[in-house]
PDB file of C-alpha atoms in Angstrom:
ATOM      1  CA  UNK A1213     131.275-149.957 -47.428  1.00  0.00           C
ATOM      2  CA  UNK A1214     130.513-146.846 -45.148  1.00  0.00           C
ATOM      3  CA  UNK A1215     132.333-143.337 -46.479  1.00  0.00           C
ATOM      4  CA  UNK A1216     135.756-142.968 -43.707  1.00  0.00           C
ATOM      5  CA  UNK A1217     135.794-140.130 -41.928  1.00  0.00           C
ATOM      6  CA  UNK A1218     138.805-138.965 -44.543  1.00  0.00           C
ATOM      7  CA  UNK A1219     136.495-140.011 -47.256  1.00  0.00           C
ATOM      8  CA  UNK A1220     133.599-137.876 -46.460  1.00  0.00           C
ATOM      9  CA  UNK A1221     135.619-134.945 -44.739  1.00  0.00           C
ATOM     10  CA  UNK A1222     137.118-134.708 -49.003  1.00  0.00           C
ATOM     11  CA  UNK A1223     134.108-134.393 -49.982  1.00  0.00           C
ATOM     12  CA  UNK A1224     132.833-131.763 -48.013  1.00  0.00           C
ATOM     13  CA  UNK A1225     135.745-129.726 -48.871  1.00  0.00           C
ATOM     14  CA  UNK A1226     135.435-130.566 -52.758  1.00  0.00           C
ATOM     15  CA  UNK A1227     131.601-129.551 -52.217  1.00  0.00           C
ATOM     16  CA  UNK A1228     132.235-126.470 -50.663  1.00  0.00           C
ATOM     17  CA  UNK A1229     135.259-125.212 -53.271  1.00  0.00           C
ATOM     18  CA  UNK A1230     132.412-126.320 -56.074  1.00  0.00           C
ATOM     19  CA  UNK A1231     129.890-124.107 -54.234  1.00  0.00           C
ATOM     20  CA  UNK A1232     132.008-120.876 -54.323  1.00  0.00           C
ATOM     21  CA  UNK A1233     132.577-121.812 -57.642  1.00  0.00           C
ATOM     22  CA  UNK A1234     129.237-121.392 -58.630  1.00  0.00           C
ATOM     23  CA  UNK A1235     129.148-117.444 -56.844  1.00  0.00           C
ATOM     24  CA  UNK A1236     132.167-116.854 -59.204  1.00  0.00           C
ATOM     25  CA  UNK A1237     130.913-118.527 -62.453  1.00  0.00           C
ATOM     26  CA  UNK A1238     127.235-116.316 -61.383  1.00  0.00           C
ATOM     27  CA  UNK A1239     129.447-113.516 -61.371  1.00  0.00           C
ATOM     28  CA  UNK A1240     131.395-113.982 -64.948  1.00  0.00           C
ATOM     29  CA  UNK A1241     128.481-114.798 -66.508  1.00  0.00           C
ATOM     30  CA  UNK A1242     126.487-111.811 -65.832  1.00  0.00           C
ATOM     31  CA  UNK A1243     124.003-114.340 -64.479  1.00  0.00           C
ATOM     32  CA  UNK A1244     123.291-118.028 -63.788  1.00  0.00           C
ATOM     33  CA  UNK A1245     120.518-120.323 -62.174  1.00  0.00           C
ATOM     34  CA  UNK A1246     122.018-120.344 -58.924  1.00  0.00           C
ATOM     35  CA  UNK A1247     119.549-122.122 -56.958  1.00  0.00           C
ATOM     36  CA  UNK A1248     119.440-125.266 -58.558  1.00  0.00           C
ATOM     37  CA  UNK A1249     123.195-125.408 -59.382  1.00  0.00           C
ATOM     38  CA  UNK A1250     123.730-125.101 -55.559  1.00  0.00           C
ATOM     39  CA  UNK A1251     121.424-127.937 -54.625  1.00  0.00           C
ATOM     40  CA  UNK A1252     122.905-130.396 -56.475  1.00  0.00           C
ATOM     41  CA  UNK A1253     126.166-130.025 -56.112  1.00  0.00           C
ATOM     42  CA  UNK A1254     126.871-132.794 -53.384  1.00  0.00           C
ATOM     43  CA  UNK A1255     125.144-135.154 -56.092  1.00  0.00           C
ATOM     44  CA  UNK A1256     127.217-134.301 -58.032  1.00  0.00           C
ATOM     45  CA  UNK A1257     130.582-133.999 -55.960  1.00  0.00           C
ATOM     46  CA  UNK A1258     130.139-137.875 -54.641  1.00  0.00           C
ATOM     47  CA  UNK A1259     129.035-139.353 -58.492  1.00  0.00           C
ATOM     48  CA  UNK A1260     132.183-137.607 -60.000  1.00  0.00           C
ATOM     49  CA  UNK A1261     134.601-138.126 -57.300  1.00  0.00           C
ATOM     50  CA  UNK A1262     133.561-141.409 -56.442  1.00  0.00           C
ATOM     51  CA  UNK A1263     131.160-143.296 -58.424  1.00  0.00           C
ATOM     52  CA  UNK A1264     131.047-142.678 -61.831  1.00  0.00           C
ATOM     53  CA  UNK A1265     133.432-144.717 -64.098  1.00  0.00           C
ATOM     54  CA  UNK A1266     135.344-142.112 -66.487  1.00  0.00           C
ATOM     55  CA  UNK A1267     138.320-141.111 -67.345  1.00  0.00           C
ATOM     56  CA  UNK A1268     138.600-137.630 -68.162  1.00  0.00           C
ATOM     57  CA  UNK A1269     142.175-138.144 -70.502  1.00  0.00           C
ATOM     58  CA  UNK A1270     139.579-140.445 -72.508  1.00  0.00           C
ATOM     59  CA  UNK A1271     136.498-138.683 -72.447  1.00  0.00           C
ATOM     60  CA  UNK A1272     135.123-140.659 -75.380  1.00  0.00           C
ATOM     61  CA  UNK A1273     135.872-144.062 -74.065  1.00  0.00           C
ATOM     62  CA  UNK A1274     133.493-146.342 -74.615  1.00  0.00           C
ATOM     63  CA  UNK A1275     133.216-148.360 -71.155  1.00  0.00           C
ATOM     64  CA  UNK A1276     132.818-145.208 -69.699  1.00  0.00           C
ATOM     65  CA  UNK A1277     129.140-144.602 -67.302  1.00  0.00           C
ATOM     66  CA  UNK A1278     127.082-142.082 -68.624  1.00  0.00           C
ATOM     67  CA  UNK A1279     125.962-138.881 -67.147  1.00  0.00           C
ATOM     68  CA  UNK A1280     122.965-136.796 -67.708  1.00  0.00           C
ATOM     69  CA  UNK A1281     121.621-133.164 -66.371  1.00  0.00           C
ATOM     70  CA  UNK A1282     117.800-133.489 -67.297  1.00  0.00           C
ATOM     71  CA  UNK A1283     117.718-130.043 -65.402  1.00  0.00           C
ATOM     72  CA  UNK A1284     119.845-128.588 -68.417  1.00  0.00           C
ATOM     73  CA  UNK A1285     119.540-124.915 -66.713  1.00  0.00           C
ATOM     74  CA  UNK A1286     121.952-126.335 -64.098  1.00  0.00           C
ATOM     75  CA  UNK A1287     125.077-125.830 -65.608  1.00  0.00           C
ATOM     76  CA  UNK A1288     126.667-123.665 -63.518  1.00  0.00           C
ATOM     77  CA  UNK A1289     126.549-126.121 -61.052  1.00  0.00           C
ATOM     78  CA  UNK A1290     127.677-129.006 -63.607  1.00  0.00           C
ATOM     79  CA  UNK A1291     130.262-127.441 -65.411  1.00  0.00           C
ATOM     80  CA  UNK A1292     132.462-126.477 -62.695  1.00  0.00           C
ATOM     81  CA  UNK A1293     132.362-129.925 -61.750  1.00  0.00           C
ATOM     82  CA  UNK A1294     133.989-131.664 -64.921  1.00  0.00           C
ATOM     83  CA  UNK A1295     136.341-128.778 -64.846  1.00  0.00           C
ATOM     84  CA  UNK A1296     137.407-130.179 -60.612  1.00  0.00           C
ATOM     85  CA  UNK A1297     137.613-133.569 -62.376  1.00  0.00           C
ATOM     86  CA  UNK A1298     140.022-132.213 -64.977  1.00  0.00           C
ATOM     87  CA  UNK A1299     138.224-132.272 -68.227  1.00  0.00           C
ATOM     88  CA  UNK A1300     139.917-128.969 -68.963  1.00  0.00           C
ATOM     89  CA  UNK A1301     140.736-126.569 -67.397  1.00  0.00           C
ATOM     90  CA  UNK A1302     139.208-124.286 -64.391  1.00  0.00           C
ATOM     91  CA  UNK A1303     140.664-121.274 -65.937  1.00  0.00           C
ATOM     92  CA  UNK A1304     138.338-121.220 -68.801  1.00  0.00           C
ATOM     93  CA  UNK A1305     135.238-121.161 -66.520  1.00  0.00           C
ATOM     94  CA  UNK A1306     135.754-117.357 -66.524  1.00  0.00           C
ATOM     95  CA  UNK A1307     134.523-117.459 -70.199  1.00  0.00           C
ATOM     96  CA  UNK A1308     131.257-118.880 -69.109  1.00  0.00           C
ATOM     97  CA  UNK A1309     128.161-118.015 -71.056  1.00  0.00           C
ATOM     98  CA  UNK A1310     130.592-115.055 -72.891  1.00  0.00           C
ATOM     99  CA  UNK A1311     130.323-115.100 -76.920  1.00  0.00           C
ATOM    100  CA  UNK A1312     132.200-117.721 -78.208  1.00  0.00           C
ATOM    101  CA  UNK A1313     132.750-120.037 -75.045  1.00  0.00           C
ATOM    102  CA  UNK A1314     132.105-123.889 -75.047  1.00  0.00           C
ATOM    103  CA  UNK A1315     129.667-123.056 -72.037  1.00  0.00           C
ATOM    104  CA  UNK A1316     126.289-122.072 -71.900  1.00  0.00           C
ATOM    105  CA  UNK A1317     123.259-121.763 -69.829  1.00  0.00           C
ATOM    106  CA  UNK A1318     122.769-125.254 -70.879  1.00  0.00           C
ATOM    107  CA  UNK A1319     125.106-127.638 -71.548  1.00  0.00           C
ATOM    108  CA  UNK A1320     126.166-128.454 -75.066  1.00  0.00           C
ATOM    109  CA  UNK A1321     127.805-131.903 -75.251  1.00  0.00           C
ATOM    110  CA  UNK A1322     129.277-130.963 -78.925  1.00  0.00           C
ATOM    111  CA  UNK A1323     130.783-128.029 -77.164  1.00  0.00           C
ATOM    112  CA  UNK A1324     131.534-129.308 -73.644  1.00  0.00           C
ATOM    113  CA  UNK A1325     134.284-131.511 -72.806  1.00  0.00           C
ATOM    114  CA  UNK A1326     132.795-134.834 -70.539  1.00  0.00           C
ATOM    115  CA  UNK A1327     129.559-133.753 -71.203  1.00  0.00           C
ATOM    116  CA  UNK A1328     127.016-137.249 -72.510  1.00  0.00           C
ATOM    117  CA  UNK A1329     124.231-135.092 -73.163  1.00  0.00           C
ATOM    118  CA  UNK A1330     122.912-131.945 -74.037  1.00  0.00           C
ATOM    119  CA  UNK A1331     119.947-130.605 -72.125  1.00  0.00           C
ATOM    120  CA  UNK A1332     117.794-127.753 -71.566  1.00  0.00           C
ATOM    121  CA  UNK A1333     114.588-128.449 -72.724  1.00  0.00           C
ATOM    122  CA  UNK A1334     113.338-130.056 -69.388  1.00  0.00           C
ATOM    123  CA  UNK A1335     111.423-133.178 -69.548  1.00  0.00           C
ATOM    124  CA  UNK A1336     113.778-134.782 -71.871  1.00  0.00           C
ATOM    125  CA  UNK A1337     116.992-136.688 -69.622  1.00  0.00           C
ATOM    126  CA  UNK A1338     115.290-139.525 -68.818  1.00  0.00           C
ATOM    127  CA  UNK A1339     114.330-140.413 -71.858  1.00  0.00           C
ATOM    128  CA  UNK A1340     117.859-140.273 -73.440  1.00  0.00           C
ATOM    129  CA  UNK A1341     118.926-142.350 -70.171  1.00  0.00           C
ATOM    130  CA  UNK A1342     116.633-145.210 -70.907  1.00  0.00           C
ATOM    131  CA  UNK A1343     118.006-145.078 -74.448  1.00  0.00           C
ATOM    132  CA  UNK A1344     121.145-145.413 -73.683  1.00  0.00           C
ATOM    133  CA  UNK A1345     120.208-148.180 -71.017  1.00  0.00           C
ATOM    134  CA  UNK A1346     118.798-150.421 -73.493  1.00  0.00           C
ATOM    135  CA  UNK A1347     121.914-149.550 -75.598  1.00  0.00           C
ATOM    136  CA  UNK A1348     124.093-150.668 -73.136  1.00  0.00           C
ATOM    137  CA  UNK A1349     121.969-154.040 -73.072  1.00  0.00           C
ATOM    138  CA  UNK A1350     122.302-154.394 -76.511  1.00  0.00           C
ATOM    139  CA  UNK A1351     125.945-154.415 -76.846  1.00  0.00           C
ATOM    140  CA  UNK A1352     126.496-155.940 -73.766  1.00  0.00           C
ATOM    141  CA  UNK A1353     127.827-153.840 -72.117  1.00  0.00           C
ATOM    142  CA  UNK A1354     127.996-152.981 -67.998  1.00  0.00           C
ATOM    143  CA  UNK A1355     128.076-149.124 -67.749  1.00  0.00           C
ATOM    144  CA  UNK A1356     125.451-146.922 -65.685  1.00  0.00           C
ATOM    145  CA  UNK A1357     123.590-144.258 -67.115  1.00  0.00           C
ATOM    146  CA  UNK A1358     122.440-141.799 -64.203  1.00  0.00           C
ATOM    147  CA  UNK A1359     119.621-138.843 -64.630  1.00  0.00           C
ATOM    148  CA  UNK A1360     119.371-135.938 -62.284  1.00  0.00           C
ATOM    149  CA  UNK A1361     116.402-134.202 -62.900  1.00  0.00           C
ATOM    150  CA  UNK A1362     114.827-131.401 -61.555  1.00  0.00           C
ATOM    151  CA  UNK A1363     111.467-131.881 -59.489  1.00  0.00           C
ATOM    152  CA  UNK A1364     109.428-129.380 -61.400  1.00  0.00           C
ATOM    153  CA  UNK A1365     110.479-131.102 -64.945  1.00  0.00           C
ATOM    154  CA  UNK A1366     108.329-134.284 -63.456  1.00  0.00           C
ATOM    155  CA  UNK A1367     105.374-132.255 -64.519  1.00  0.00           C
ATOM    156  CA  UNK A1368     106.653-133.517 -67.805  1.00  0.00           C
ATOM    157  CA  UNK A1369     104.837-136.274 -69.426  1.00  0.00           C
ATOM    158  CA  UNK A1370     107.587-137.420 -71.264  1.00  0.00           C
ATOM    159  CA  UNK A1371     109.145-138.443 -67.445  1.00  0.00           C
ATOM    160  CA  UNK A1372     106.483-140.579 -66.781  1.00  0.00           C
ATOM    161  CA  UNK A1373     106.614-142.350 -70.329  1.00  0.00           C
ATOM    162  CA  UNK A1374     110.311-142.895 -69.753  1.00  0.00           C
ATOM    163  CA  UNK A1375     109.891-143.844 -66.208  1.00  0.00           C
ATOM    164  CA  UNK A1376     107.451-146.740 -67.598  1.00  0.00           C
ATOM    165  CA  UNK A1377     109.783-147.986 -70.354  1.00  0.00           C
ATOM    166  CA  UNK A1378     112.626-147.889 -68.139  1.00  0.00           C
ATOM    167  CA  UNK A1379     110.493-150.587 -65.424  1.00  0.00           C
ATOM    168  CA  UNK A1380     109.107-152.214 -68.086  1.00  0.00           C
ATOM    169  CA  UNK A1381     112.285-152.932 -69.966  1.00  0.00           C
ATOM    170  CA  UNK A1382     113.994-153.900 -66.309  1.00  0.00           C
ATOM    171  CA  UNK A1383     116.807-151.265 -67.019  1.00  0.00           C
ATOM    172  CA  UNK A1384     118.617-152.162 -63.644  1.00  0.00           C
ATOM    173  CA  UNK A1385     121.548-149.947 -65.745  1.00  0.00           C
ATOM    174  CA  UNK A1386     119.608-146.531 -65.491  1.00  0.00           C
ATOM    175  CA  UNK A1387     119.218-144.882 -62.129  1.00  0.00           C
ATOM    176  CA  UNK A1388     117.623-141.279 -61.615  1.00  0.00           C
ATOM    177  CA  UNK A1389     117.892-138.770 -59.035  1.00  0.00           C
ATOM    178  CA  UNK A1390     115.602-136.240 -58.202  1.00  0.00           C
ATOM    179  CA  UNK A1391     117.101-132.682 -56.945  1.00  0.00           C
ATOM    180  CA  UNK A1392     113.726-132.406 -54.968  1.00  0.00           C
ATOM    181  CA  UNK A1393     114.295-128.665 -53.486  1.00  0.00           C
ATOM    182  CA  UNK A1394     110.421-128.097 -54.037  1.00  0.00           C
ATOM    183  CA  UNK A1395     110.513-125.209 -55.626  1.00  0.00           C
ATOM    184  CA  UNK A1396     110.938-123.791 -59.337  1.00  0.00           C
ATOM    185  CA  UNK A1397     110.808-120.843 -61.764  1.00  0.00           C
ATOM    186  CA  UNK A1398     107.364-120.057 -60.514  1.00  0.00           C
ATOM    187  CA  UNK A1399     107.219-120.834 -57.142  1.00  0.00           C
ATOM    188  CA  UNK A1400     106.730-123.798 -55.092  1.00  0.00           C
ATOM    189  CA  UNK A1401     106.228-127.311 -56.813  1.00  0.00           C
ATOM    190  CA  UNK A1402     103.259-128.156 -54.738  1.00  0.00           C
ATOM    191  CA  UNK A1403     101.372-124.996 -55.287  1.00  0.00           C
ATOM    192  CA  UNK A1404     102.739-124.911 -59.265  1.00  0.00           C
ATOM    193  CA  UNK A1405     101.799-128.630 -59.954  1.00  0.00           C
ATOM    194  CA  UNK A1406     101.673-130.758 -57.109  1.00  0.00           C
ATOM    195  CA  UNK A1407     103.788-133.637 -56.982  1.00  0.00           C
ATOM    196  CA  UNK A1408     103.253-135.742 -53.946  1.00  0.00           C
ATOM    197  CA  UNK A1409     102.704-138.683 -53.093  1.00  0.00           C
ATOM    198  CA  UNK A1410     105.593-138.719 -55.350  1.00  0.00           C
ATOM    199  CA  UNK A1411     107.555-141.515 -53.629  1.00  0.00           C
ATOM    200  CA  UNK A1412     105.191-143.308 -53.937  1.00  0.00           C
ATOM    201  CA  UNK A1413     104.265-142.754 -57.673  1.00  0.00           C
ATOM    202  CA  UNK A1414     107.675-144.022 -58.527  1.00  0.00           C
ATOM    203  CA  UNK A1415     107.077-147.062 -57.121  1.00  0.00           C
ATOM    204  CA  UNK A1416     103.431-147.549 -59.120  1.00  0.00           C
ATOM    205  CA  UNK A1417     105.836-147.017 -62.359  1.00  0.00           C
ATOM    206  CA  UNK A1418     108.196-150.033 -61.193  1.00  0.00           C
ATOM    207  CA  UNK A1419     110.933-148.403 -59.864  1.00  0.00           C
ATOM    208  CA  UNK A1420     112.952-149.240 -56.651  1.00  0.00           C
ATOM    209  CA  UNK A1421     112.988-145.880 -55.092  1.00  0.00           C
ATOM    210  CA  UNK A1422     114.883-144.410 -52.554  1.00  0.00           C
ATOM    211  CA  UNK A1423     114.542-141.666 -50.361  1.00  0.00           C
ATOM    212  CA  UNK A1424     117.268-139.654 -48.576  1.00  0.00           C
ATOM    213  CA  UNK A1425     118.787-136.354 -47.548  1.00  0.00           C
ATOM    214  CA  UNK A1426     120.401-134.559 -50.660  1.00  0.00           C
ATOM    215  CA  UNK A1427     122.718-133.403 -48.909  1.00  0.00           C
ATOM    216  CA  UNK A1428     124.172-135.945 -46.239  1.00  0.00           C
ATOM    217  CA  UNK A1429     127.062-137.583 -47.740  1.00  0.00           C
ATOM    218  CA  UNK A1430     126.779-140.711 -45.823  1.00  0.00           C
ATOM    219  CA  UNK A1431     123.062-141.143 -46.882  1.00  0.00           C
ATOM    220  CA  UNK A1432     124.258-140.082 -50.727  1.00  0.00           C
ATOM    221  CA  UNK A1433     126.957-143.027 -50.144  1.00  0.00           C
ATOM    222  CA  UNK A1434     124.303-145.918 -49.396  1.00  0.00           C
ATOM    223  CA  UNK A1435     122.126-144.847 -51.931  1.00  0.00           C
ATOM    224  CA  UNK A1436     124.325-144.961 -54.608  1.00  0.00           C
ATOM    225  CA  UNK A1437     126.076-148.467 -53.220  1.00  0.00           C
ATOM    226  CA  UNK A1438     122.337-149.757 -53.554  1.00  0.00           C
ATOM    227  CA  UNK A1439     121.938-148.011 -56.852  1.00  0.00           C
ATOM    228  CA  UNK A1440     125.431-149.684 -59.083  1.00  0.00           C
ATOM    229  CA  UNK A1441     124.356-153.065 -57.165  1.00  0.00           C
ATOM    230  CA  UNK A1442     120.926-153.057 -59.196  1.00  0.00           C
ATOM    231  CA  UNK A1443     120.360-155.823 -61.748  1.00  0.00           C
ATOM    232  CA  UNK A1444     116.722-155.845 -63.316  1.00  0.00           C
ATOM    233  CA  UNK A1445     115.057-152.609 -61.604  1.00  0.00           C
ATOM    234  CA  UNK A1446     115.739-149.142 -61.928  1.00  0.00           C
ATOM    235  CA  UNK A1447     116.311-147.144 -59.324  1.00  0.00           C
ATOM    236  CA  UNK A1448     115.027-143.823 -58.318  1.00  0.00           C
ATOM    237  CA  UNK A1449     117.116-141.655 -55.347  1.00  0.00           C
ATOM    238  CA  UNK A1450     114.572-139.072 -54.365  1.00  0.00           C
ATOM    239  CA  UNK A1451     117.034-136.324 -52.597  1.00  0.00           C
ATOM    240  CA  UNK A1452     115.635-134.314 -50.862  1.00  0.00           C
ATOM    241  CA  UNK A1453     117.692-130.978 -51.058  1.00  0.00           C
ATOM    242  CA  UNK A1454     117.421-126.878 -50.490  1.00  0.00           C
ATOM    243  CA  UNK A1455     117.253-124.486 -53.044  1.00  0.00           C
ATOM    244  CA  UNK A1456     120.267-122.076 -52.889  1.00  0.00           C
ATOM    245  CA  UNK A1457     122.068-124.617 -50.238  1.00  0.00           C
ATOM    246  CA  UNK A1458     125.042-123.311 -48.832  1.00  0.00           C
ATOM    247  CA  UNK A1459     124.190-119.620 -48.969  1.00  0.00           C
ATOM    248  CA  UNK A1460     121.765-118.679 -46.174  1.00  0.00           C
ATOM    249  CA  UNK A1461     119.626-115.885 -47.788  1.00  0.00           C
ATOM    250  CA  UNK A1462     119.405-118.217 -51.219  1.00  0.00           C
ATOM    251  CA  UNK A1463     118.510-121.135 -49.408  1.00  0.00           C
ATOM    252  CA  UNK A1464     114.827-121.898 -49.812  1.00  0.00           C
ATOM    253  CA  UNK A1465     114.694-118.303 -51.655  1.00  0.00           C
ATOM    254  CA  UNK A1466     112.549-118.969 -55.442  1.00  0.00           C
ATOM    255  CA  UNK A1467     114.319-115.379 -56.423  1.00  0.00           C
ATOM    256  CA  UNK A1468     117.358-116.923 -56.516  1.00  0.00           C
ATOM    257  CA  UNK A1469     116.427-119.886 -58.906  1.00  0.00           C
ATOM    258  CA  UNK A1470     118.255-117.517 -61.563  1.00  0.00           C
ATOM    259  CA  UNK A1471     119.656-114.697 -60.285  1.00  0.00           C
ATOM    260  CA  UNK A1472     123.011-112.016 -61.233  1.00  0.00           C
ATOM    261  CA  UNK A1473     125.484-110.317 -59.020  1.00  0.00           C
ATOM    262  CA  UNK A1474     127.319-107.663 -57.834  1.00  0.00           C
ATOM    263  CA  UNK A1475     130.579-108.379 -56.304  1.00  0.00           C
ATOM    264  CA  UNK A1476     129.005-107.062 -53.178  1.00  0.00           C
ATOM    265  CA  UNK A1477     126.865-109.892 -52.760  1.00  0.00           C
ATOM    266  CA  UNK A1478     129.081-112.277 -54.130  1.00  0.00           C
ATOM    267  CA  UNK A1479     131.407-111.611 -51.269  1.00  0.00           C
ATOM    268  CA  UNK A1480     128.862-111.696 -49.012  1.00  0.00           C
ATOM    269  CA  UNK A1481     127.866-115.535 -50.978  1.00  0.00           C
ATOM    270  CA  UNK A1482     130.902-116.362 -50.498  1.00  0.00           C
ATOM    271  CA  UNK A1483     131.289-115.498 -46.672  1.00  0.00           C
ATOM    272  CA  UNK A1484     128.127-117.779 -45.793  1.00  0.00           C
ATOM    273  CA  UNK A1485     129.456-120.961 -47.834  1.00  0.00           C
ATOM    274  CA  UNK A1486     132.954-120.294 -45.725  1.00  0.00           C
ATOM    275  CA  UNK A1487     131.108-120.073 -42.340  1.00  0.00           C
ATOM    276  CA  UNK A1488     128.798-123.365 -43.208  1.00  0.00           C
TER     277      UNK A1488
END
């Protein structure tokens, strides 16, 4: 069923608290990757606010779908988001990446309240996803596991390995996302380590891809419907995003895939996610 008008308008305005969210966490922190967090976080508004089965009172329980940020460097993007969903609370964001806090630069899930996985060194989330498919399978049970990786981790080897196993093992359970904002640390993805046809490389590993605007909630909506309704094929959502989205002089800006702050230009962050 199509997102209501009330629906999608709660999303927007979950989106855009999470995107100041991510100025203020870049400015606690001393620092963050700011361009990456901000392009993923309607992804990750519309899995955690609508799709994803969890309960964050019970953030062990067993039934619960699984979550995974292969783009580990992310996490000031991610972590503000299980703190909106109530894992604990938003309060001790300010302690981000300070000595002694539960959150890093990359999430730790023995540290991290909600978190399935912990990531960082890229290349890695899928593979843990198809584990935990074929776990699933094995004790019969019907959760999701979902990946978000980065585009410039699908240099990785190790993506392409788990993107075989996953078709080959018909893990209709897993489903992966790609936060394709074409560029990373080094520039941009097609000049770094060229990606495309990359559709269509998906589809030579066996996977039922999908291709939509990152950012459109209504297209994020369809996707995912298609996506939990998936029995014997994995499914790959191939977002395209922006880098820095939200922010106009971050957006599509490779300085600001990690950048720090004064409170100068975090009020001036701030202003363009307000006026968007």
């Amino acid at each position: 069923m199509a997102l209501s008008m009330e629906e999608k308008q709660r999303l927007q305005d979950l989106a855009r608290e999470l995107r100041l969210t991510v100025i203020d966490v870049m400015a606690w922190s001393g620092g963050a990757h700011v361009g990456g967090s901000l392009s993923i976080i309607d992804i990750l508004t519309i899995l955690y606010f609508k799709y994803l089965k969890i309960d964050p009172a019970n953030p062990k329980w067993e039934d619960r779908d699984r979550f995974i940020l292969s783009k580990g460097h992310a996490a000031a993007g991610y972590i503000p988001v299980l703190a909106k969903r109530g894992y604990f609370p938003e309060e001790t964001l300010k302690t981000f990446n300070h000595f002694g806090s539960p959150f890093a630069m990359h999430p730790d899930c023995n540290k991290v309240i909600g978190c399935d996985a912990s990531a960082g060194s890229l290349g890695h989330g899928l593979s843990m996803a198809v584990g935990l498919g074929l776990g699933a399978r094995y004790l019969k049970k019907d959760w999701k596991t979902v990946c978000l990786m980065g585009d410039g981790e699908c240099g990785e080897g190790s993506i392409w390995e788990a993107a075989m196993s996953a078709s080959n093992f018909k893990l209709g359970n897993v489903i992966g996302i790609v936060d394709r904002n074409r560029l990373m640390i080094d520039g941009k993805t097609e000049d770094v380590m060229a990606l495309e046809p990359f559709c269509d490389k998906w589809r030579a590993f066996g996977w039922d891809v999908v291709e939509i605007d990152g950012h459109d909630f209504d297209q994020l909506d369809e996707a995912l419907s298609h996506a939990w309704a998936a029995t014997d094929q994995p499914v790959l959502i191939m977002a395209n995003t922006v880098k820095g989205k939200g922010v106009d002089f971050m957006e599509n800006n490779v300085v600001y895939h990690y950048a720090s702050a004064d409170s100068e230009l975090c009020a001036k962050a701030k202003a363009s996610i307000m006026k968007g």
